XYZ file of C-alpha atoms in Angstrom:
723
model
C 24.439 9.024 18.157
C 24.855 12.846 18.071
C 28.371 14.019 17.451
C 29.201 17.761 18.754
C 31.731 20.203 17.348
C 32.097 23.286 17.404
C 32.538 25.885 14.081
C 33.863 29.273 15.742
C 31.234 30.265 18.101
C 28.674 28.282 16.865
C 27.994 24.286 18.219
C 27.311 21.926 15.811
C 25.066 18.896 17.032
C 24.866 16.464 13.816
C 22.770 13.287 14.254
C 24.165 10.020 13.240
C 22.216 7.128 13.465
C 21.664 5.467 10.206
C 20.169 4.839 8.028
C 17.597 7.139 8.465
C 18.540 9.220 11.679
C 15.849 7.957 13.815
C 15.366 9.761 17.092
C 16.730 6.341 19.216
C 16.610 6.950 22.999
C 20.535 7.258 22.889
C 20.177 9.910 20.164
C 17.758 11.996 21.947
C 19.632 11.808 25.219
C 22.912 13.064 23.191
C 20.919 15.772 21.243
C 20.208 17.294 24.805
C 23.058 16.844 26.242
C 24.479 18.703 23.489
C 22.104 21.522 23.834
C 22.696 21.789 27.386
C 26.801 21.856 27.001
C 26.434 24.650 24.154
C 24.292 26.101 26.542
C 26.359 26.651 29.399
C 29.641 27.356 27.286
C 30.797 30.993 27.133
C 32.343 30.601 23.806
C 29.324 29.253 22.084
C 26.688 31.957 20.838
C 24.432 29.920 18.404
C 23.617 26.195 17.772
C 22.882 24.439 14.547
C 21.089 20.858 14.812
C 21.767 18.792 11.605
C 21.918 15.155 10.522
C 24.844 13.392 9.041
C 24.457 11.633 5.751
C 22.738 14.352 3.823
C 19.715 13.613 6.264
C 18.013 15.322 8.794
C 15.786 13.631 11.050
C 13.001 10.745 9.969
C 11.345 10.893 13.347
C 10.888 8.277 16.339
C 12.353 5.038 16.026
C 9.241 2.871 15.978
C 11.021 -0.134 17.248
C 10.999 1.283 20.515
C 7.125 1.719 20.828
C 6.195 -0.474 23.646
C 9.541 -1.068 24.806
C 10.680 0.173 28.166
C 14.232 1.420 26.973
C 12.585 4.040 24.856
C 11.829 5.670 28.258
C 15.742 6.331 28.690
C 16.843 9.706 28.948
C 14.768 12.271 27.975
C 11.352 11.381 26.243
C 10.807 13.767 22.842
C 8.570 15.978 24.421
C 11.207 16.994 27.102
C 13.856 16.947 24.482
C 11.724 19.307 22.167
C 11.002 21.906 25.464
C 14.846 21.662 26.125
C 15.718 22.989 22.529
C 12.892 25.657 22.529
C 13.961 26.745 25.804
C 17.500 27.190 25.292
C 18.420 31.060 25.489
C 20.801 30.791 22.375
C 19.298 30.336 18.949
C 19.054 26.906 17.663
C 19.061 26.135 14.049
C 17.943 23.195 12.095
C 19.920 22.833 8.983
C 16.982 20.100 7.215
C 18.427 18.310 4.333
C 16.427 15.156 2.557
C 13.483 15.317 5.313
C 12.027 16.399 8.372
C 9.372 13.571 9.169
C 7.371 12.851 12.304
C 9.347 13.623 15.409
C 12.309 14.906 13.143
C 9.916 17.609 12.231
C 8.695 18.421 16.034
C 12.616 18.875 16.683
C 12.320 21.555 13.821
C 9.365 22.984 15.012
C 11.075 23.537 18.366
C 14.274 25.001 16.659
C 14.001 28.911 16.747
C 14.984 28.872 12.805
C 14.739 26.522 10.350
C 16.788 26.329 6.650
C 16.035 23.666 4.440
C 17.305 22.431 1.060
C 15.430 22.743 -1.809
C 14.572 19.418 -2.496
C 14.141 18.179 1.298
C 10.425 16.814 2.288
C 8.122 17.598 5.410
C 5.580 15.607 7.228
C 3.718 14.161 9.849
C 3.378 10.294 8.801
C 2.236 9.053 12.377
C -1.554 8.476 11.249
C -0.366 6.093 8.936
C 1.038 3.985 11.841
C -2.056 4.557 13.829
C -1.149 7.373 16.301
C -0.467 11.333 16.145
C 2.499 13.520 16.174
C 2.372 13.357 20.191
C 5.775 15.500 21.108
C 4.066 18.992 21.099
C 3.522 18.910 17.137
C -0.224 18.962 17.180
C 0.682 22.164 18.915
C 3.405 23.806 18.067
C 2.617 23.658 14.136
C -0.723 25.177 14.056
C 1.241 27.802 16.060
C 4.064 28.203 13.434
C 1.528 27.487 10.078
C -1.729 28.272 11.363
C -4.446 25.973 11.591
C -6.015 25.111 8.468
C -2.545 23.920 7.212
C -2.211 22.061 10.439
C -5.871 20.536 9.907
C -4.720 19.232 6.692
C -1.021 17.992 7.056
C -1.142 16.342 10.533
C -4.452 14.263 9.819
C -3.824 13.178 6.362
C 0.220 12.547 6.903
C 0.475 13.833 3.262
C 4.317 14.640 2.647
C 4.868 18.354 1.181
C 7.976 20.040 -0.291
C 10.298 22.794 0.761
C 8.303 25.485 -1.859
C 5.284 24.611 0.646
C 6.746 24.823 3.999
C 8.373 28.612 3.379
C 4.880 29.348 1.855
C 3.061 28.322 4.752
C 5.615 29.676 7.235
C 7.647 26.781 8.313
C 10.928 27.280 6.786
C 12.691 30.655 7.054
C 15.280 29.995 4.536
C 15.890 27.448 1.468
C 18.981 26.864 -0.199
C 20.443 24.818 -3.086
C 23.636 24.152 -1.819
C 25.557 23.090 1.101
C 22.363 23.481 4.125
C 25.146 22.983 7.147
C 27.420 25.877 5.813
C 24.365 28.298 5.242
C 23.308 27.348 8.613
C 26.443 28.028 10.383
C 26.747 31.910 8.559
C 22.990 32.140 9.234
C 23.665 31.320 12.822
C 26.091 34.085 13.112
C 24.201 36.303 11.732
C 21.553 36.098 14.321
C 23.508 35.081 17.253
C 22.447 38.229 19.129
C 18.971 38.053 18.543
C 16.453 37.446 21.639
C 15.119 34.105 20.758
C 11.841 34.764 23.310
C 9.504 35.758 19.777
C 11.043 32.432 17.497
C 9.836 30.069 20.580
C 6.567 28.778 18.657
C 4.693 27.536 21.805
C 4.512 31.028 22.549
C 2.610 31.981 18.954
C -1.347 32.289 18.944
C -2.667 30.581 16.145
C -3.296 33.257 13.784
C -6.517 31.951 11.911
C -8.279 30.656 14.942
C -10.947 32.701 14.139
C -12.236 30.335 11.249
C -11.250 27.615 13.184
C -15.019 25.522 13.014
C -15.177 26.231 8.917
C -11.688 24.613 8.678
C -12.336 21.946 11.375
C -16.008 20.616 9.562
C -13.734 20.982 6.293
C -11.097 18.502 7.625
C -13.606 16.252 8.852
C -15.393 15.883 5.753
C -12.165 14.979 3.774
C -11.065 12.472 6.700
C -14.896 10.972 6.130
C -13.992 10.843 2.105
C -10.646 9.407 2.349
C -9.934 7.628 5.755
C -13.283 6.234 7.011
C -12.777 3.992 9.609
C -9.142 5.120 10.826
C -9.260 6.580 14.332
C -5.850 8.393 14.624
C -7.253 11.285 11.926
C -9.481 12.068 14.261
C -7.863 12.161 17.019
C -5.389 14.240 15.443
C -7.980 16.658 14.229
C -9.184 17.293 17.610
C -5.705 17.498 19.200
C -4.743 20.192 16.554
C -7.970 22.039 17.765
C -6.943 22.332 21.223
C -4.590 24.684 20.440
C -6.921 27.381 19.826
C -8.249 27.257 23.573
C -6.645 27.514 26.560
C -2.724 27.691 27.070
C 0.244 25.705 25.201
C 0.730 23.606 28.182
C -3.216 22.488 28.202
C -3.122 21.376 24.608
C 0.113 19.367 25.251
C -2.256 17.400 27.650
C -4.871 17.257 25.073
C -2.577 15.899 23.050
C -1.420 13.418 25.320
C -4.664 12.112 26.460
C -5.587 11.734 22.563
C -2.080 9.735 22.126
C -2.912 7.285 25.013
C -6.004 6.254 23.599
C -4.379 5.644 20.131
C -1.424 3.786 21.537
C -3.643 1.649 23.329
C -5.833 0.796 20.233
C -5.897 -2.252 18.207
C -5.736 0.180 15.216
C -2.155 1.082 16.214
C -1.227 -2.462 16.633
C -2.557 -3.441 13.330
C -0.942 -0.114 11.315
C 2.469 -0.884 13.018
C 2.204 -4.343 12.160
C 1.697 -3.536 8.499
C 4.525 -1.539 8.030
C 6.872 -4.032 9.476
C 4.952 -6.514 7.530
C 5.804 -4.705 3.918
C 9.248 -4.720 4.693
C 9.731 -8.291 5.758
C 7.383 -9.402 2.833
C 10.244 -8.260 0.683
C 12.891 -10.322 2.306
C 12.735 -13.592 0.154
C 14.667 -17.006 0.745
C 14.548 -20.332 -0.898
C 15.180 -23.873 0.398
C 18.465 -23.777 -1.104
C 19.929 -20.594 1.289
C 19.739 -18.302 -1.644
C 17.985 -15.084 -0.342
C 17.553 -11.431 -0.983
C 21.340 -11.185 0.880
C 23.403 -13.660 -1.021
C 22.068 -13.008 -4.587
C 23.208 -10.100 -6.700
C 20.351 -8.941 -8.931
C 21.143 -8.060 -13.065
C 21.237 -4.336 -13.549
C 18.628 -3.203 -15.220
C 18.548 -0.316 -17.697
C 16.260 -1.291 -20.210
C 12.924 -2.897 -19.789
C 10.819 -4.143 -23.096
C 6.909 -3.950 -22.288
C 5.215 -6.344 -24.585
C 1.096 -5.131 -24.938
C -0.194 -1.614 -25.411
C -3.764 -2.351 -23.283
C -4.448 -1.051 -20.130
C -2.204 -2.878 -18.214
C 0.544 -2.440 -20.502
C 0.816 1.305 -20.937
C 0.422 1.566 -16.976
C 3.788 -0.981 -16.646
C 5.451 1.584 -19.324
C 4.687 4.788 -17.482
C 5.797 3.089 -14.099
C 8.975 2.344 -15.792
C 9.611 5.964 -17.610
C 8.610 7.511 -14.417
C 11.525 5.413 -12.544
C 14.095 6.842 -14.995
C 14.406 3.475 -17.430
C 14.764 3.406 -20.978
C 11.545 1.336 -22.488
C 10.595 -0.340 -25.356
C 6.774 -0.928 -25.887
C 5.917 -3.460 -27.995
C 2.327 -4.327 -29.951
C 1.112 -6.539 -32.822
C 0.550 -3.685 -35.317
C 1.090 0.282 -36.052
C -2.690 0.525 -35.403
C -2.653 -0.738 -32.075
C 0.860 0.674 -31.304
C -0.222 4.348 -31.934
C -3.154 3.849 -29.916
C -0.875 2.494 -27.010
C 1.319 5.410 -27.368
C -1.391 7.820 -27.618
C -2.907 6.435 -24.263
C 0.414 6.902 -22.730
C 0.485 10.184 -23.213
C -3.053 10.748 -22.003
C -2.009 9.676 -19.068
C 0.912 12.103 -18.675
C -1.320 15.029 -19.934
C -3.387 13.988 -17.021
C -0.458 14.267 -14.840
C 0.279 17.933 -16.173
C -3.584 18.958 -15.380
C -3.287 17.200 -11.708
C 0.044 19.656 -11.072
C 2.365 16.262 -10.599
C 4.635 16.778 -13.446
C 5.393 19.967 -15.862
C 5.399 19.685 -19.156
C 9.347 19.600 -19.324
C 9.456 16.045 -17.052
C 6.961 14.602 -19.304
C 9.026 15.372 -22.364
C 11.932 14.097 -20.283
C 10.237 10.932 -19.556
C 8.805 10.224 -22.974
C 12.368 10.521 -24.565
C 13.087 7.422 -23.075
C 10.415 5.995 -25.057
C 10.637 3.709 -28.275
C 8.080 1.676 -29.343
C 8.230 -1.133 -32.238
C 5.859 -3.739 -33.698
C 9.071 -6.248 -34.294
C 9.772 -8.637 -31.392
C 13.714 -8.155 -33.033
C 13.713 -4.807 -31.487
C 13.975 -6.548 -28.053
C 17.478 -8.433 -28.561
C 19.378 -5.903 -26.339
C 17.031 -5.324 -23.426
C 18.095 -6.483 -19.873
C 14.388 -7.371 -18.936
C 11.221 -7.948 -20.621
C 7.536 -7.910 -19.214
C 4.779 -9.462 -21.288
C 1.211 -7.924 -20.653
C -0.700 -9.389 -23.298
C -3.828 -11.152 -22.938
C -4.120 -13.639 -20.291
C -4.357 -16.726 -22.390
C -2.294 -19.534 -22.255
C -1.498 -20.234 -25.753
C -0.914 -16.532 -26.466
C 1.522 -16.271 -23.527
C 3.094 -19.109 -24.520
C 4.059 -18.218 -28.174
C 5.469 -14.853 -27.100
C 7.792 -16.489 -24.771
C 8.907 -18.991 -27.643
C 9.724 -15.940 -29.288
C 11.411 -14.079 -26.752
C 13.287 -17.218 -26.133
C 14.520 -16.772 -29.520
C 15.028 -12.840 -29.648
C 16.599 -11.896 -26.456
C 19.984 -11.963 -25.230
C 20.967 -14.842 -23.174
C 21.008 -13.117 -19.605
C 17.856 -11.184 -19.813
C 15.325 -11.567 -17.556
C 11.851 -12.699 -18.992
C 8.685 -11.630 -16.788
C 4.968 -12.985 -17.171
C 2.494 -10.466 -16.225
C -0.347 -13.269 -15.220
C -2.299 -12.522 -12.750
C -3.449 -16.618 -12.188
C -2.290 -18.610 -15.482
C 0.783 -20.941 -14.492
C 4.612 -19.421 -14.751
C 6.108 -23.335 -15.391
C 3.639 -23.860 -18.420
C 4.574 -20.576 -19.886
C 8.462 -21.023 -18.558
C 8.137 -24.028 -20.856
C 8.133 -23.127 -24.022
C 11.588 -21.800 -23.795
C 14.628 -23.352 -23.696
C 16.070 -21.601 -20.498
C 12.914 -21.931 -17.982
C 15.637 -20.547 -15.518
C 15.188 -17.125 -16.486
C 11.464 -16.951 -16.536
C 9.668 -15.080 -13.574
C 6.282 -14.140 -12.960
C 5.594 -10.463 -12.013
C 1.869 -9.528 -11.473
C 1.083 -5.780 -11.652
C -2.157 -4.550 -10.230
C -4.147 -1.872 -12.174
C -3.164 1.028 -12.559
C 0.141 -0.226 -12.903
C 1.676 3.231 -12.465
C 0.208 3.537 -8.824
C -0.386 0.543 -7.375
C 2.584 -0.767 -4.785
C 2.367 -4.305 -4.950
C 4.229 -6.331 -7.422
C 3.865 -10.143 -6.825
C 6.675 -12.179 -7.877
C 6.372 -15.566 -8.728
C 8.809 -18.191 -8.846
C 8.098 -21.206 -11.010
C 9.818 -24.918 -10.247
C 13.107 -23.939 -12.269
C 12.926 -19.876 -11.716
C 16.560 -18.881 -10.866
C 17.438 -17.142 -7.849
C 18.973 -14.340 -10.090
C 15.875 -14.175 -12.027
C 14.004 -13.779 -8.363
C 16.550 -11.121 -7.203
C 16.314 -9.232 -10.391
C 12.521 -9.207 -10.063
C 12.744 -8.616 -6.563
C 15.289 -5.363 -7.944
C 12.710 -4.447 -10.363
C 9.774 -3.776 -8.080
C 12.416 -1.732 -5.791
C 13.144 0.532 -8.842
C 9.449 0.823 -9.761
C 8.558 1.955 -5.957
C 6.544 -0.763 -5.254
C 6.243 -3.323 -2.550
C 8.057 -6.795 -4.065
C 6.804 -10.193 -2.546
C 8.257 -13.767 -3.661
C 5.361 -16.798 -3.709
C 5.350 -20.178 -5.414
C 3.422 -20.878 -8.510
C 0.144 -22.336 -8.097
C -3.411 -21.563 -9.442
C -3.997 -17.609 -8.789
C -0.818 -17.339 -6.619
C -1.799 -15.634 -3.540
C -3.602 -12.942 -4.014
C -6.385 -14.076 -6.437
C -6.688 -17.354 -4.797
C -7.236 -15.811 -1.596
C -9.909 -13.239 -2.913
C -11.941 -16.287 -4.916
C -13.865 -17.292 -1.696
C -14.771 -13.838 -0.640
C -16.079 -13.224 -4.816
C -17.899 -16.518 -4.435
C -19.298 -16.420 -1.254
C -20.546 -12.957 -1.802
C -22.703 -14.074 -4.932
C -23.757 -17.212 -2.742
C -25.274 -14.488 -0.266
C -27.197 -12.881 -3.144
C -28.620 -16.257 -4.060
C -29.895 -17.010 -0.852
C -31.545 -13.731 0.121
C -29.116 -10.829 0.045
C -29.260 -7.543 -2.166
C -25.787 -6.740 -4.044
C -26.005 -3.427 -1.993
C -26.607 -4.997 1.306
C -23.244 -7.316 0.995
C -21.736 -4.286 -0.267
C -22.663 -2.087 2.301
C -21.340 -4.938 4.535
C -17.941 -5.125 3.330
C -17.872 -1.055 3.116
C -18.668 -0.966 6.485
C -15.856 -3.517 7.832
C -13.463 -1.034 5.936
C -12.827 -1.912 2.292
C -13.126 1.668 -0.033
C -15.473 -0.514 -2.469
C -17.884 -3.479 -2.313
C -17.279 -6.756 -4.439
C -19.985 -6.378 -6.702
C -19.156 -2.284 -7.378
C -15.753 -3.479 -8.095
C -17.201 -6.298 -10.499
C -19.102 -3.359 -12.185
C -15.981 -1.320 -12.436
C -13.684 -4.261 -13.788
C -16.659 -5.393 -16.298
C -18.506 -8.893 -15.845
C -16.775 -10.057 -18.982
C -13.369 -10.045 -17.875
C -15.054 -12.085 -14.736
C -16.457 -14.732 -16.958
C -13.408 -14.801 -19.319
C -11.175 -15.743 -16.431
C -14.142 -18.625 -15.372
C -13.732 -19.809 -19.102
C -9.830 -19.793 -18.939
C -9.800 -21.625 -15.882
C -12.348 -24.398 -16.808
C -10.461 -25.000 -20.045
C -8.147 -27.679 -18.711
C -11.589 -29.825 -17.535
C -13.189 -29.561 -20.607
C -16.237 -28.745 -19.385
C -18.705 -25.679 -20.603
C -21.222 -24.194 -18.431
C -24.328 -21.923 -19.042
C -27.145 -20.243 -16.435
C -28.115 -23.256 -15.456
C -25.295 -24.864 -14.175
C -24.887 -24.899 -10.056
C -21.608 -27.101 -10.215
C -18.539 -27.211 -12.014
C -15.807 -30.302 -11.272
C -17.852 -31.237 -7.905
C -17.989 -27.505 -6.531
C -20.827 -24.972 -6.234
C -20.945 -22.244 -8.670
C -23.136 -18.814 -9.450
C -24.059 -18.273 -12.853
C -25.787 -15.043 -11.847
C -22.803 -12.966 -13.897
C -23.423 -14.946 -16.778
C -27.355 -14.001 -16.199
C -26.273 -10.437 -16.174
C -23.767 -10.608 -18.978
C -26.584 -12.602 -21.391
C -28.553 -9.476 -20.915
C -25.773 -7.318 -21.576
C -24.699 -5.863 -17.943
C -21.527 -5.440 -18.246
C -20.752 -3.263 -15.417
C -20.091 0.771 -15.583
C -19.097 0.705 -19.480
C -22.554 -0.325 -20.560
C -24.094 1.742 -17.804
C -25.453 -1.703 -16.083
C -24.108 -3.962 -14.330
C -25.248 -5.553 -10.656
C -26.056 -1.338 -10.335
C -27.559 0.943 -12.716
C -25.547 3.808 -13.793
C -26.950 7.106 -15.472
C -24.817 6.595 -18.631
C -22.186 4.470 -20.129
C -18.817 5.056 -18.085
C -20.213 7.124 -15.015
C -19.067 6.189 -11.476
C -22.165 6.445 -9.333
C -24.302 3.204 -8.886
C -27.945 2.965 -8.026
C -29.412 -0.602 -6.896
C -31.291 -1.897 -9.816
C -35.005 -3.148 -9.737
C -34.413 -5.526 -12.883
C -31.188 -6.938 -11.369
C -33.629 -7.705 -8.300
C -35.922 -9.195 -10.554
C -33.334 -11.064 -12.288
C -31.942 -12.547 -8.948
C -35.688 -13.527 -8.185
C -35.887 -15.435 -11.093
C -32.667 -17.095 -10.828
C -33.731 -18.582 -7.447
C -37.127 -19.838 -8.575
C -35.230 -21.853 -11.313
C -33.099 -23.101 -9.156
C -34.972 -23.859 -6.485
C -33.270 -21.772 -3.846
C -34.927 -20.635 -1.012
C -34.622 -16.684 -0.218
C -33.638 -16.236 3.640
C -32.776 -13.249 5.803
C -29.191 -13.137 6.566
C -27.618 -11.219 9.288
C -24.772 -8.526 8.827
C -22.486 -11.134 11.191
C -23.157 -14.096 8.610
C -22.467 -12.003 5.707
C -18.893 -10.624 7.070
C -18.016 -13.886 7.967
C -18.669 -15.759 5.219
C -16.936 -12.933 2.917
C -13.528 -12.940 4.986
C -13.541 -16.397 6.815
C -13.254 -18.461 3.793
C -10.375 -15.972 2.632
C -8.899 -16.716 5.644
C -9.002 -20.010 5.553
C -7.239 -20.355 1.837
C -4.346 -17.956 3.603
C -3.788 -20.714 6.203
C -3.970 -23.646 3.450
C -1.459 -21.092 1.380
C 1.290 -21.054 4.273
C 0.364 -25.178 4.724
C 1.418 -25.597 0.944
C 4.737 -23.271 1.253
C 3.083 -20.877 -1.504
C 4.116 -17.987 1.038
C 6.439 -18.565 3.942
C 5.135 -16.247 6.664
C 1.966 -14.065 7.412
C 3.547 -11.176 6.633
C 3.522 -11.990 2.955
C 0.147 -12.804 2.525
C -1.214 -9.562 4.549
C 1.018 -7.131 2.783
C -0.407 -8.511 -0.507
C -3.998 -8.914 0.444
C -3.502 -5.107 1.995
C -1.629 -3.229 -0.867
C -3.118 -5.261 -4.119
C -6.959 -5.526 -3.150
C -7.763 -2.591 -0.420
C -8.110 -4.700 2.430
C -8.563 -2.322 5.701
C -4.847 -1.226 6.594
C -6.235 -0.632 10.143
C -7.071 -4.356 10.746
C -3.482 -5.535 9.894
C -4.451 -7.596 6.953
C -6.417 -11.121 7.015
C -3.928 -13.267 8.680
C -3.416 -10.711 11.737
C -7.004 -9.800 11.847
C -7.636 -13.649 12.141
C -5.407 -13.621 15.223
C -6.521 -10.284 16.663
C -10.374 -11.707 16.538
C -8.837 -15.282 18.052
C -8.262 -18.102 16.102
C -10.236 -20.852 17.649
C -13.184 -18.633 17.262
C -12.361 -18.339 13.422
C -11.954 -22.014 13.241
C -15.248 -23.046 14.772
C -16.958 -21.137 12.117
C -15.228 -22.186 9.485
C -15.703 -25.852 10.566
C -19.722 -24.478 10.946
C -19.698 -22.830 7.473
C -18.380 -26.162 6.108
C -20.998 -28.883 7.430
C -23.644 -26.166 5.766
C -21.706 -25.858 2.369
C -20.144 -29.530 1.847
C -19.323 -28.630 -1.791
C -17.728 -25.437 -1.308
C -13.868 -27.010 -0.962
C -12.853 -23.132 0.195
C -15.110 -24.070 3.516
C -12.205 -27.361 4.305
C -10.447 -26.603 7.192
C -6.716 -25.998 6.548
C -4.645 -28.405 8.811
C -2.014 -25.892 9.641
C -4.973 -24.051 11.182
C -6.326 -26.816 13.069
C -2.753 -27.293 14.123
C -1.977 -23.769 15.141
C -5.445 -23.709 16.977
C -4.737 -26.998 19.190
C -0.992 -26.243 19.813
C -2.103 -22.493 20.611
C 0.653 -21.199 18.151
C 1.493 -17.999 18.704
C 1.302 -15.408 15.755
C 5.233 -14.772 15.831
C 5.479 -18.934 15.084
C 3.018 -18.970 12.153
C 5.273 -20.177 9.093
C 5.199 -22.156 6.204
C 5.080 -26.272 5.797
C 8.220 -27.462 4.253
C 7.724 -26.550 0.318
C 6.510 -29.374 -1.929
C 8.936 -30.206 -4.850
C 6.284 -30.530 -6.934
C 3.897 -27.653 -8.504
C 0.430 -27.105 -8.254
C -0.011 -27.016 -11.148
């Protein structure tokens, strides 16, 4: 709702629609009614529009998208026009944020006053749409075409200082915005508003339209490849440079309608809600995210100062936590602390942090080589080398030293949380927290519950994720958990495709055309081929088997030893200047197709009697994706994840699956589950020794029963760990 009150001759319309003051239909109607009431009241000379709870307006309520109720009362375009048309000055008093439709309301006001810490932006492109309530027309008229072509297609948020610089904000305040706005309203109450109407302004830098447009197109191609919304948003903004405001609105509406009916908008909006649903965990005993209180976290111990450990430490310092970093000796400790300082120096150079910000954060860092220093921390994150025995030794020490209620987290990417927890006397407080590189940037935290992990430990790991600015998703313990388990068929099939006739660059190109930012073989070069092989060695230890370049099968399943062939010839990836691709120098980023790799692949085929054939683009993409999707249904079937939103969020945030497809489970539904199932059956017939092509029973069930996506849920979880 929006409350109407009066302060002398100033009307105050305050939106109170928690939690974010979204512009729901009833809110729009209340604001409109308030504008009409104030406009017709002779005792009112000016109007202040604000938000309750220290927040302005977060934008449209996307829960109303596609809902006829959203058309009750004025739509957002009509509301913006009504605000601007008011003959009395309307002042937007902006606190916390003005986003999307909230920013469009501010643009329609005659003046804008903002707190110094407020944030502005048009996040619509993240949902597959564009600012469709005159934002693409008012914003360039007010701030210029160059700024509009930057902020609208990218969805980038910007601070109050930038808003003032580009001409969006009239006044910045560091105290009570409402009180300053009321005083300002009294000061301008007799000023004519006609010159303050953004729809009547000309786009001041329209003479450079083509130059700015080409720069925006190039930026979108680089950062938003495959996304429709940024492209059409740019076209809508460009419409502000030709014709009238009303004609610009017609163009905006045309592009809006295209986007609203697009599959990308549906997928992106699903992904938005999936992230929120994915963090809402529950257990078979009824414990859930609402009923279990996490332990407070003020101090965190991080064991291991490598790439992952320093990234986690930086993430925790950025979140305001006290961090104790542990390494095995002073030499490794110094290297870790130096690396952390180097990361922060990079933040200073990029303008993300000031020197003072960095000094404040590093003041919360302590370092030591003795585990005894961890006796008082609230939570410990182990980030040592991916070796089961090493991790068990670490947890045995932690069990003896840490206080009894400290939560013990292992940053394993695939090892059994239950086996790690078995080294402790109290496995209830052990939980997996799988971070992704770089840990200070990647949004996903894949939390893993073992058979004995307590609800409190789960709640605390979830709380940790939120504190670190991540999306925490809880899954059950199994080999590879959700993310790495699902990506294994993707990597496996990429290798088989190369064995059978593809070039590495062909497979990468198909993956990138689908929307992955970087192909599978480029990722392998980035990570290092030695990393993948070390994981293979670790995973085969329990089977007591060895492998070499001639190995074709492991534990009865087909494997490819092409990575070992390259490894044995010192082609480890970027770090050696040669992997699947060639690089100009060790450590450089630009890949070039390698004739040497081509020769090695051809020799490998001859030695193993693998005939070469031409493989279609369709087969490449199906084999890359459908085995992965099949594994997702097996994960649901086993109760490793409970709902498709958890799976999709993990693969979207952790593995850069193209967001405009919604994630693998949503994508499978979009294609038609019967089609996906039939292709999995066909590839299963052709590849009987590849277990990832054995169809999921749950997938078969959903197809035969035509189960709608909203009802895709896990089977009752087993009481036995899969490890």
